[in-house]
Coordinates of C-alpha atoms in Angstrom, one line a residue:
S20 CA 82.4 87.3 89.5
F21 CA 84.1 87.7 92.8
S22 CA 82.0 88.1 95.9
H23 CA 84.4 87.8 98.8
R24 CA 83.9 84.1 98.5
C25 CA 87.5 83.5 99.6
S26 CA 87.5 81.9 103.0
L27 CA 89.4 83.8 105.5
D28 CA 91.1 81.4 107.8
N29 CA 94.2 81.9 110.0
R30 CA 96.7 80.6 107.5
P31 CA 99.1 83.4 106.2
Y32 CA 98.5 82.3 102.6
S33 CA 95.6 82.0 100.2
Y34 CA 95.0 80.4 96.9
I35 CA 93.4 82.2 94.0
K36 CA 92.1 80.2 91.1
I37 CA 92.8 82.2 88.0
S38 CA 91.1 79.9 85.5
D39 CA 89.2 76.6 85.4
G40 CA 89.0 73.7 83.0
C41 CA 91.6 72.6 80.5
D42 CA 92.1 72.4 76.7
R43 CA 95.3 70.4 76.8
G44 CA 95.1 66.8 75.5
C45 CA 97.1 64.8 78.1
T46 CA 96.2 61.2 77.6
F47 CA 96.2 60.3 81.3
C48 CA 93.9 63.1 82.5
S49 CA 90.1 63.3 82.7
I50 CA 90.0 67.0 83.9
P51 CA 88.8 68.3 80.4
K52 CA 86.0 65.8 80.6
F53 CA 84.5 66.9 83.9
K54 CA 85.8 70.5 84.2
G55 CA 85.1 71.4 80.6
K56 CA 86.9 73.9 78.5
F57 CA 89.5 76.4 79.7
R58 CA 87.9 79.5 81.2
S59 CA 89.9 82.4 82.6
R60 CA 88.7 85.0 85.1
K61 CA 89.1 88.7 84.3
I62 CA 92.2 90.4 85.6
E63 CA 90.3 93.1 87.5
D64 CA 88.3 90.3 89.3
I65 CA 91.5 88.6 90.4
L66 CA 93.1 91.8 91.5
K67 CA 90.0 92.7 93.6
E68 CA 90.1 89.3 95.3
A69 CA 93.9 89.6 95.9
R70 CA 93.5 93.2 97.4
Y71 CA 90.8 91.9 99.8
L72 CA 93.1 89.0 100.9
I73 CA 96.1 91.2 101.4
E74 CA 94.1 93.8 103.4
S75 CA 92.9 91.0 105.5
G76 CA 96.5 90.2 106.5
K77 CA 97.5 87.4 104.0
K78 CA 101.3 87.3 103.3
E79 CA 101.2 85.1 100.3
I80 CA 98.9 84.8 97.3
I81 CA 99.2 81.5 95.4
L82 CA 97.9 81.5 91.8
V83 CA 96.5 78.1 90.7
A84 CA 94.7 76.7 87.7
Q85 CA 94.9 73.4 85.7
D86 CA 97.4 75.3 83.6
T87 CA 98.5 78.8 84.7
T88 CA 100.5 79.5 81.5
G89 CA 97.3 79.4 79.4
Y90 CA 95.7 82.2 81.5
G91 CA 93.9 84.8 79.4
I92 CA 94.1 83.1 76.0
D93 CA 90.3 82.5 75.9
I94 CA 89.3 86.1 77.0
Y95 CA 92.2 88.3 75.9
G96 CA 93.5 86.3 72.9
N97 CA 97.0 86.0 74.4
Q98 CA 98.9 84.6 77.4
A99 CA 98.0 87.3 79.9
L100 CA 99.9 85.8 83.0
P101 CA 102.7 88.5 82.7
E102 CA 100.1 91.3 82.7
L103 CA 98.2 89.7 85.7
L104 CA 101.5 89.4 87.6
R105 CA 102.4 93.0 87.0
G106 CA 99.0 94.0 88.3
L107 CA 99.4 91.9 91.4
N108 CA 103.0 93.1 92.0
S109 CA 101.8 96.7 92.0
L110 CA 99.3 96.1 94.9
E111 CA 100.2 97.8 98.2
G112 CA 101.6 95.7 101.0
K113 CA 104.3 93.2 101.9
F114 CA 103.4 89.9 100.4
W115 CA 104.6 87.1 98.1
I116 CA 103.1 86.0 94.9
R117 CA 103.6 82.3 93.9
V118 CA 102.6 80.7 90.6
M119 CA 101.8 77.0 90.5
Y120 CA 101.3 74.5 87.6
L121 CA 103.3 76.1 84.8
H122 CA 102.8 73.9 81.8
P123 CA 106.2 73.3 80.2
D124 CA 104.8 73.2 76.7
F125 CA 103.5 76.8 77.0
L126 CA 106.0 78.4 79.4
T127 CA 107.2 81.3 77.3
Q128 CA 110.4 83.4 77.7
D129 CA 108.0 86.4 78.5
I130 CA 106.5 84.5 81.4
I131 CA 109.9 83.5 82.7
E132 CA 111.4 87.0 82.5
T133 CA 108.3 88.6 84.0
M134 CA 108.5 86.2 87.0
C135 CA 112.2 86.8 87.4
S136 CA 111.9 90.6 87.3
L137 CA 109.0 91.4 89.6
E138 CA 109.9 92.0 93.2
K139 CA 106.9 90.3 94.9
V140 CA 106.8 87.2 92.7
V141 CA 108.9 84.4 94.2
K142 CA 111.5 82.9 91.9
Y143 CA 109.8 79.5 92.3
F144 CA 109.1 77.6 89.1
D145 CA 106.6 74.7 89.5
V146 CA 106.8 73.0 86.1
P147 CA 105.3 69.5 86.0
I148 CA 107.1 67.6 83.2
Q149 CA 105.3 64.3 83.9
H150 CA 108.2 62.3 82.3
A151 CA 111.5 62.7 80.4
S152 CA 111.5 59.7 78.0
D153 CA 110.5 61.0 74.5
E154 CA 108.5 57.9 73.9
I155 CA 106.5 58.2 77.1
L156 CA 106.0 62.0 76.6
R157 CA 104.6 61.2 73.1
R158 CA 102.2 58.6 74.6
M159 CA 101.2 61.1 77.3
G160 CA 100.2 63.6 74.6
R161 CA 102.9 66.1 75.7
M162 CA 104.5 68.3 73.0
K163 CA 108.1 69.0 74.2
K164 CA 110.7 66.4 73.9
S165 CA 113.3 65.7 76.7
E166 CA 115.9 67.9 75.0
E167 CA 113.5 70.8 74.8
L168 CA 112.5 70.4 78.4
M169 CA 116.2 70.4 79.4
E170 CA 116.7 73.6 77.4
L171 CA 113.6 75.2 79.2
F172 CA 115.1 74.6 82.6
E173 CA 118.5 76.0 81.4
R174 CA 116.6 79.2 80.2
I175 CA 114.9 79.5 83.6
R176 CA 118.3 79.2 85.4
R177 CA 119.9 81.7 83.0
A178 CA 117.1 84.3 83.6
C179 CA 117.2 83.7 87.3
P180 CA 120.2 81.8 88.7
D181 CA 118.7 81.6 92.2
A182 CA 115.4 80.0 91.0
V183 CA 114.0 77.1 92.9
L184 CA 112.7 74.4 90.5
R185 CA 109.9 72.0 91.3
T186 CA 108.5 69.3 89.0
S187 CA 106.2 66.3 89.3
V188 CA 106.4 63.1 87.3
I189 CA 104.4 60.0 86.8
V190 CA 106.0 56.6 87.0
G191 CA 104.5 53.3 85.8
F192 CA 102.7 54.9 82.8
P193 CA 101.5 52.3 80.3
G194 CA 104.5 51.1 78.2
E195 CA 107.1 52.5 80.5
R196 CA 110.1 50.2 80.1
D197 CA 113.2 50.1 82.3
E198 CA 115.1 52.2 79.8
D199 CA 112.3 54.9 79.9
F200 CA 112.5 55.0 83.6
E201 CA 116.4 55.3 83.5
K202 CA 116.0 58.2 81.1
L203 CA 113.7 59.9 83.7
M204 CA 116.2 59.2 86.5
E205 CA 119.0 60.6 84.4
F206 CA 117.0 63.7 83.6
V207 CA 116.1 64.4 87.2
V208 CA 119.8 64.1 88.2
D209 CA 121.0 66.3 85.2
V210 CA 118.5 69.1 85.9
G211 CA 118.9 68.9 89.7
F212 CA 115.4 69.9 90.8
D213 CA 115.1 71.4 94.2
K214 CA 111.7 69.7 94.7
L215 CA 110.1 66.7 93.1
G216 CA 106.7 65.1 93.4
V217 CA 106.5 61.5 92.2
F218 CA 103.1 59.8 91.4
V219 CA 102.4 56.2 90.4
Y220 CA 100.2 56.2 87.3
S221 CA 96.6 55.4 88.1
D222 CA 94.1 54.4 85.5
E223 CA 91.2 56.8 85.0
E224 CA 88.2 55.6 83.0
G225 CA 87.4 57.7 80.0
T226 CA 91.0 58.7 79.3
V227 CA 93.0 57.7 76.2
A228 CA 95.7 56.0 78.4
H229 CA 93.0 53.8 80.0
E230 CA 92.7 52.0 76.7
F231 CA 96.5 51.3 76.4
S232 CA 97.1 47.6 76.9
D233 CA 100.7 47.6 78.0
K234 CA 100.1 48.4 81.7
V235 CA 103.0 48.4 84.1
D236 CA 102.8 46.1 87.2
K237 CA 101.9 48.1 90.3
E238 CA 104.8 46.7 92.3
V239 CA 107.3 47.7 89.6
A240 CA 105.8 51.2 89.5
E241 CA 106.0 51.5 93.3
E242 CA 109.6 50.4 93.3
R243 CA 110.5 53.0 90.6
K244 CA 108.8 55.7 92.7
E245 CA 110.9 54.6 95.7
R246 CA 114.2 54.7 93.7
L247 CA 113.4 58.1 92.3
L248 CA 112.6 59.6 95.7
L249 CA 115.8 58.2 97.2
K250 CA 117.8 59.7 94.4
Q251 CA 115.9 63.0 94.8
A252 CA 116.6 63.1 98.6
D253 CA 120.3 63.3 97.8
I254 CA 119.8 66.0 95.3
S255 CA 117.5 68.0 97.6
F256 CA 120.0 67.8 100.4
E257 CA 122.8 69.0 98.1
K258 CA 120.6 71.8 96.8
L259 CA 119.8 73.1 100.3
N260 CA 123.5 73.5 101.1
R261 CA 123.5 76.8 99.1
F262 CA 121.2 78.4 101.7
L263 CA 123.4 77.6 104.8
E264 CA 124.3 80.6 106.9
K265 CA 122.3 82.8 104.5
E266 CA 119.5 85.2 105.6
F267 CA 116.0 85.0 104.3
V268 CA 112.5 86.3 105.1
A269 CA 110.2 83.6 106.4
V270 CA 106.5 83.7 107.3
L271 CA 105.6 82.2 110.7
E272 CA 102.9 79.5 110.4
D273 CA 102.9 77.4 113.6
R274 CA 104.5 76.5 116.9
E275 CA 105.8 73.1 117.9
N276 CA 108.0 71.7 120.7
G277 CA 109.5 75.1 121.5
F278 CA 110.2 76.0 117.8
M279 CA 108.4 78.5 115.6
I280 CA 107.6 76.8 112.3
G281 CA 108.1 79.1 109.3
R282 CA 108.4 78.9 105.6
T283 CA 110.7 80.8 103.2
W284 CA 109.9 81.7 99.6
M285 CA 111.7 78.5 98.5
D286 CA 108.9 76.3 99.8
A287 CA 105.2 76.2 98.8
P288 CA 102.8 75.4 101.6
E289 CA 101.5 71.8 102.1
I290 CA 103.9 70.2 99.5
D291 CA 107.4 71.4 100.4
G292 CA 109.5 71.8 103.5
V293 CA 109.5 74.2 106.5
I294 CA 112.1 75.9 108.6
Y295 CA 112.2 75.2 112.4
L296 CA 113.1 78.4 114.2
K297 CA 114.5 79.4 117.5
G298 CA 113.3 82.8 118.7
K299 CA 110.0 84.7 119.2
G300 CA 107.4 85.9 116.9
K301 CA 103.7 85.5 116.2
I302 CA 101.9 83.4 113.7
G303 CA 101.4 85.3 110.4
D304 CA 104.5 87.6 111.0
L305 CA 107.2 88.0 108.3
V306 CA 110.6 87.7 110.0
K307 CA 114.2 87.7 109.0
V308 CA 115.9 84.4 109.7
R309 CA 119.3 82.7 109.3
V310 CA 119.5 79.1 108.1
E311 CA 121.8 77.1 110.4
E312 CA 121.3 73.4 109.3
H313 CA 119.0 71.2 107.2
D314 CA 118.1 67.7 106.2
E315 CA 116.8 66.6 102.8
Y316 CA 113.6 68.7 103.0
D317 CA 113.5 70.9 106.1
M318 CA 115.8 73.6 107.5
K319 CA 116.6 74.8 111.0
G320 CA 117.5 78.4 111.9
V321 CA 117.1 81.4 114.1
I322 CA 114.8 84.4 114.0
L323 CA 116.9 87.6 113.7
C324 CA 114.2 90.3 113.7
Q325 CA 110.8 91.4 112.3
T326 CA 110.8 92.7 108.8

């Protein structure tokens, strides 16, 4: 149970682990082997930790787990993420709630609509698809086919047209042919993800995929990663255009070369972009900003006022 074990540092955000372990059978992953079965923490325990963090001045609570969509199944008998989010949303204070690692095979309409309807939950969907070729998805032990994944992202956008979509994929998985990779490229272009993480497959002993014989040459895999990231850079640049001259709330996180460095709700810490800001403020403040320019990943803007 919770015993103020969360480290209070000077970052304006904190991670809360809502469950540990995993029961999914992805063939490339050894987490179930060394983390064991999926175990959720109780809602009241998580709320207590969140309340402590918010009272200590945190401006963002980030929920993490090997699979956040499965939260609660083991202890409540159902997917309890919507209930947890409603509880967090009702806590006092000005703060964001971000959910990471939403497994596409178990991301229900209820979770989508709950995330879209709660004021403090950012409309940021981190849904790691891993691949988009049906053959590779099957070999990875994933349930949804490419077409169903496409339909899932369409449903998210219907429920929340402003949603920011992030995914991560693995290239160079055993058996990945040129045509599988092309399908993945095509899928990434068709969905138009705001953010994309690309990983080269790495063999882990004790996994099912470790036994597959048709390994992809490392150089080929690296080249595929490069191609995909170049393509994504164009998409990300295009996607950021919709935020130009718009006003947002940002949390101030650092100072560098005369700029304040902030982050809007569209960006998760450590993995996404930042916004470089002209103007004054102190680290940890929530401020209103206007976006004036951007490159593929980062934005520049001006601080308008405190919120």
